[in-house]
Amino acid sequence: MNFRRLLGYNLLTAFVLGIVGFYVGWWLGHQFSGPSIAYFADTGQNDIALFLAYLVGLIGFLSGLGFASYPIQRLLGKPPSLREKETAGTGRYFTLCTDHKVVGMQYLIGIGAFIFVGGLNAMLIRFELLSPTKQTFNANNYLTIVGLHGTMMMGMMTSGILGPFANYFLPIMIGARRMAFPRIEALTFWLLMVAGVILMTTVGYGGFPTGWTGYAPLNDQANMGMDSYIVFFALVGLSMSLLGLNMIATVVTMRAPGMAWGRLPIFVWSVIATSVLMLLAAPVLISTLLMVALDRTAQTGFFNAQAGGSPYLYQNLFWIFGHPEVYILALPGMGILLEILPVFARKPLWGYRLAVTGMLGISLLSWLVWQHHLFVSGINADLRPFYMLSTELISLPTGFIFICALGTLWQGRIRFTVPMLFALAWLFNFLIGGLSGVFLSDVPSDVTTHGSFFSMAHFHYTIMGGLLFSFFAAIYFWVPKMTGYAINERFGKIHFWTMFIAFNSTFGPLLVIGFLGMPRRAVTYAGYLHGGNTWVSISAFFLGGSMLVFVGNFVWSQVFARVPVGANPWASKSIEWQLPSPVPVHNFDRIPTFGADPYPYGDGDGAGDSTAPRVVTAPARPRP
Amino acid sequence: MTELADHSTDYGVVAAEPPEVMARNLRIGAHLWASASAFFFAAFLFAYFYLRALDSTAVWRPKHVDPSLTLGTLAAVSLVAAAVLLRFAVADHRADRLNAWRFKGAIVLALLLAGVVLQIVEWSTQSFGPTDGPYASVYLGWTGLLSLFVVGLLYWVETTLATSFRYRNTRRGAPVPAGHASGDGDRSDPDIENPLSLIRSELEAVSFYATFLSGIGIVTWFVLYVL
Ligand code: HEM
Ligand SMILES: [Cu+2]
């Protein structure tokens, strides 16, 4: 072991500097507050100290990874450069590395770990709800667990598909060797990791009572654990915005010859639609959270009614971000679905233009619906019909996606591989999610279902049934390309069926229980709901168990069994499958030229179809 | 291996990307970042009008909450002047008047700094604090964050100027050492061909963003001081 290597820019250095930074910030914060500045009164709860601790800790951590060196060099006038740590061995996974494939792998493991933590919290929730009265957690702790679960899931799953899969495959799909801004790409990942740790430290500061939405006035009254939520979500927002910026810039500027807009794989279009929302919605979130932070530290009155502010302002601002956010969670799943269906139905994607229109339409409309979250908050009743109609209008472009999916499947020669099963499950789950959503967008029925487990079950059908299922579809589909090793198919099928059945048996009944009056975010509930809740909890434990099947299978296949896959195990025509597995550091020997759309599947299509047009061609090798 | 790539290919095939690629990245990146910034400040605009229209407890803006118009105007003017001057600096660079551009660039830095300082002076001399009603809240939050963005802009202008200055005696197109600004010890070749030629593109990008931010500055000034 070469100990000197431990001293450079790496995760270890980052942790040390991060912790040092944390305490430096904490100390600094205590210098500020106190009688010297009247309105920074120290009430025994020093929010400024905690904010500064997180901030300086973040700077320390990032510097330890090597993020500070380039900006400082630029300040001194060194010219721009692109790449850092791209060729070295395993060490590059634990530091700032600008290889988009490394970042993709980092995202997959990093985000996966935090989603697992979020899942453990879900198990705790369901454990508590086994009894209609309080059993293990008191109301405060229960709220914190719900908040931790929801916030962690929303924050991490936001980049759940773009992080690992778009970072890895989008440049390849458009024939590029890198993303437009490689350092920013790496930054988005490490920001998320710091954010995740920060959110978990909330437990040490008393947790937070607001759930993932952070509503006023609670967000102002809550104890210091609220600050963890604020910093977490602000960092997630920054990461999202930069991720979106990088994706759009890459598609606009980095396409290889022949890669016209009309030839972009549909997954790339879904990434564009998502990225526009990320780029523009996340800044609103950041602003809003900064206002909350000012309310908590400098005693401004943005959301404080006594001081002339308004809690409704918070609700508006939060959902101006929040509704685009839910489509940020939905759109990538649609992209995965439509990307996978042609491969396993052996047919071209049906209605490419319709699908693109649908995605961009969703992206646009999602800005115009936010007040459907405020129907029962006491908004002006005259505003309701507009938001109800605009919301229901979104089912139109969403319908386009379903039509394209069904059109692609129609008369296809379908192979029920594991990724295909997950993709098909998306169709089933998202349909239920969409139909239940209509009840929530409809003002008369929302009045009774708002704030109940019905709405909770609805969004689990869309997020978990939609996004998480497509996340797994993407894992089974693409990870063999990323690592070069197969994922065991038999255990994959066991994972799929247990997850699909347990998922529906958990959240299907919750739609009913919600309709019967089970409220969200409450640790106790009426006795007549006990039977249903017991059923749901047991199903949820099976659902958790199916995740263990996945984790076991994944680790076993990728670390121990290591069965190599060839370049193209699914007989796909898309360009990433024309490269070796795993993809070499330089992606392409020479930048390829694109000659057709990416889905030229035809009749009698086995592995290679000689009559189909060539998707990509490699330029001739130069003579030595 | 496949037709398109081979594991045994030397990493060197990646080297020396033409600078035009990064130039395009910068242009589009600046535009996208501007649109994100616009949404960032739009939240404050929304808050301003929302709270002003609501004024639930009739404390929107007590009489003594009256930031100095002079200082505010001066701060806005310095931001706008910096943006305008930067445009002229770009023209100088295009016309190969490099010394003129560097001179203007230095003044731009001074103007941006002056804007931030004026803002700080304003905060420390005003007769109200953050607890004095919703207007004061919006005013402090908005001007504070705008100043932060101006500091960011200052940094960006500085890097461009610093590179131009550091290499003032280097012949155009002459090579600079590999991995000069990156921590990548693995590289033996530069990853951008002739990176010094990127100064112009960076200057154009930062000038675009400066113009955008001065627009935000004007809106800020109009909403917070004039309305
Ligand atoms: C094992 C799977 C899961 C189970 C059993 C589960 C269970 C639950 C339950 C029971 C609640 C409501 C608690 C309450 O209001 O009292 C909840 C809330 C929530 N869940 Fe999940 N969940 C799971 C997975 C997910 C996933 C994958 C996501 C998103 C990617 C997610 C996002 C949320 C959100 C955003 C909330 C709202 C939190 C709040 O009210 O602020 N959940 N979950
Ligand atoms: Cu919504």
PDB file of C-alpha atoms and ligand atoms in Angstrom, chain A residues 115 119 122-123 125-126 129 142 146-147 149-151 153-154 157 210-213 329 453 456 459-460 463-464 467-468 506-507 510 519-522 540 543-544 547, ligand 1:
ATOM      1  CA  ILE A 115     -32.338   5.638  -1.924  1.00  0.00           C
ATOM      2  CA  GLY A 119     -36.297   2.850   1.786  1.00  0.00           C
ATOM      3  CA  ALA A 122     -40.212   3.685   4.662  1.00  0.00           C
ATOM      4  CA  MET A 123     -39.926   0.399   6.516  1.00  0.00           C
ATOM      5  CA  ILE A 125     -42.995   4.203   8.777  1.00  0.00           C
ATOM      6  CA  ARG A 126     -44.843   1.037   7.907  1.00  0.00           C
ATOM      7  CA  LEU A 129     -48.397   2.107  11.272  1.00  0.00           C
ATOM      8  CA  TYR A 142     -42.596   9.925  13.225  1.00  0.00           C
ATOM      9  CA  VAL A 146     -41.649  10.700   7.128  1.00  0.00           C
ATOM     10  CA  GLY A 147     -39.806  13.894   6.245  1.00  0.00           C
ATOM     11  CA  HIS A 149     -38.035   9.438   3.736  1.00  0.00           C
ATOM     12  CA  GLY A 150     -39.884  11.836   1.446  1.00  0.00           C
ATOM     13  CA  THR A 151     -37.155  14.451   1.207  1.00  0.00           C
ATOM     14  CA  MET A 153     -36.385  10.145  -2.065  1.00  0.00           C
ATOM     15  CA  MET A 154     -37.392  13.339  -3.856  1.00  0.00           C
ATOM     16  CA  MET A 157     -34.571  10.299  -7.366  1.00  0.00           C
ATOM     17  CA  THR A 210     -42.686  19.632   7.841  1.00  0.00           C
ATOM     18  CA  GLY A 211     -42.420  16.605   5.570  1.00  0.00           C
ATOM     19  CA  TRP A 212     -40.739  17.093   2.236  1.00  0.00           C
ATOM     20  CA  THR A 213     -42.693  20.274   1.402  1.00  0.00           C
ATOM     21  CA  LEU A 329     -39.443  12.648 -11.895  1.00  0.00           C
ATOM     22  CA  PHE A 453     -53.264   8.509   1.923  1.00  0.00           C
ATOM     23  CA  MET A 456     -49.898   9.572  -1.031  1.00  0.00           C
ATOM     24  CA  PHE A 459     -47.818   9.793  -6.095  1.00  0.00           C
ATOM     25  CA  HIS A 460     -46.191   6.526  -5.120  1.00  0.00           C
ATOM     26  CA  ILE A 463     -42.942   8.040  -8.702  1.00  0.00           C
ATOM     27  CA  MET A 464     -42.235   4.582  -7.423  1.00  0.00           C
ATOM     28  CA  LEU A 467     -39.687   6.284 -11.975  1.00  0.00           C
ATOM     29  CA  LEU A 468     -38.316   3.549  -9.735  1.00  0.00           C
ATOM     30  CA  THR A 506     -48.940  -2.089  -0.869  1.00  0.00           C
ATOM     31  CA  PHE A 507     -50.165   0.949  -2.717  1.00  0.00           C
ATOM     32  CA  LEU A 510     -53.655   2.524   0.201  1.00  0.00           C
ATOM     33  CA  PRO A 519     -54.607  11.197   6.855  1.00  0.00           C
ATOM     34  CA  ARG A 520     -51.001  11.779   5.813  1.00  0.00           C
ATOM     35  CA  ARG A 521     -48.244  12.510   8.309  1.00  0.00           C
ATOM     36  CA  ALA A 522     -50.180  11.300  11.349  1.00  0.00           C
ATOM     37  CA  ALA A 540     -44.409  -3.218   2.291  1.00  0.00           C
ATOM     38  CA  LEU A 543     -41.503  -4.954  -1.062  1.00  0.00           C
ATOM     39  CA  GLY A 544     -38.469  -4.181   1.059  1.00  0.00           C
ATOM     40  CA  MET A 547     -35.070  -4.871  -2.837  1.00  0.00           C
TER      41      MET A 547
HETATM   42  C1  HEM C   1     -40.646   0.564  -0.109  1.00  0.00           C
HETATM   43  C2  HEM C   1     -41.268   1.491  -0.762  1.00  0.00           C
HETATM   44  C3  HEM C   1     -42.020   2.628  -0.104  1.00  0.00           C
HETATM   45  C4  HEM C   1     -42.917   2.607   0.924  1.00  0.00           C
HETATM   46  C5  HEM C   1     -43.430   1.393   1.683  1.00  0.00           C
HETATM   47  C6  HEM C   1     -43.303   3.975   1.170  1.00  0.00           C
HETATM   48  C7  HEM C   1     -44.206   4.363   2.164  1.00  0.00           C
HETATM   49  C8  HEM C   1     -44.562   5.658   2.431  1.00  0.00           C
HETATM   50  C9  HEM C   1     -45.540   6.082   3.377  1.00  0.00           C
HETATM   51  C10 HEM C   1     -46.380   5.148   4.251  1.00  0.00           C
HETATM   52  C11 HEM C   1     -45.613   7.441   3.359  1.00  0.00           C
HETATM   53  C12 HEM C   1     -46.552   8.359   4.114  1.00  0.00           C
HETATM   54  C13 HEM C   1     -46.258   8.563   5.521  1.00  0.00           C
HETATM   55  C14 HEM C   1     -47.246   9.518   6.138  1.00  0.00           C
HETATM   56  O1  HEM C   1     -47.692  10.482   5.480  1.00  0.00           O
HETATM   57  O2  HEM C   1     -47.614   9.297   7.313  1.00  0.00           O
HETATM   58  C15 HEM C   1     -44.674   7.893   2.377  1.00  0.00           C
HETATM   59  C16 HEM C   1     -44.462   9.225   2.058  1.00  0.00           C
HETATM   60  C17 HEM C   1     -43.701   9.646   0.964  1.00  0.00           C
HETATM   61  N1  HEM C   1     -42.966   8.848   0.116  1.00  0.00           N
HETATM   62 FE1  HEM C   1     -42.781   6.828   0.229  1.00  0.00          FE
HETATM   63  N2  HEM C   1     -42.663   4.798   0.296  1.00  0.00           N
HETATM   64  C18 HEM C   1     -41.862   4.011  -0.500  1.00  0.00           C
HETATM   65  C19 HEM C   1     -41.050   4.442  -1.544  1.00  0.00           C
HETATM   66  C20 HEM C   1     -40.959   5.752  -1.994  1.00  0.00           C
HETATM   67  C21 HEM C   1     -40.244   6.189  -3.172  1.00  0.00           C
HETATM   68  C22 HEM C   1     -39.443   5.282  -4.088  1.00  0.00           C
HETATM   69  C23 HEM C   1     -40.423   7.527  -3.268  1.00  0.00           C
HETATM   70  C24 HEM C   1     -39.905   8.514  -4.301  1.00  0.00           C
HETATM   71  C25 HEM C   1     -38.964   8.313  -5.133  1.00  0.00           C
HETATM   72  C26 HEM C   1     -41.228   7.945  -2.151  1.00  0.00           C
HETATM   73  C27 HEM C   1     -41.603   9.255  -1.901  1.00  0.00           C
HETATM   74  C28 HEM C   1     -42.387   9.657  -0.836  1.00  0.00           C
HETATM   75  C29 HEM C   1     -42.744  11.024  -0.566  1.00  0.00           C
HETATM   76  C30 HEM C   1     -42.308  12.257  -1.378  1.00  0.00           C
HETATM   77  C31 HEM C   1     -43.564  11.022   0.568  1.00  0.00           C
HETATM   78  C32 HEM C   1     -44.208  12.238   1.219  1.00  0.00           C
HETATM   79  C33 HEM C   1     -43.538  12.619   2.459  1.00  0.00           C
HETATM   80  C34 HEM C   1     -44.264  13.783   3.055  1.00  0.00           C
HETATM   81  O3  HEM C   1     -45.450  13.649   3.407  1.00  0.00           O
HETATM   82  O4  HEM C   1     -43.651  14.846   3.148  1.00  0.00           O
HETATM   83  N3  HEM C   1     -41.554   6.850  -1.403  1.00  0.00           N
HETATM   84  N4  HEM C   1     -44.037   6.805   1.826  1.00  0.00           N
END
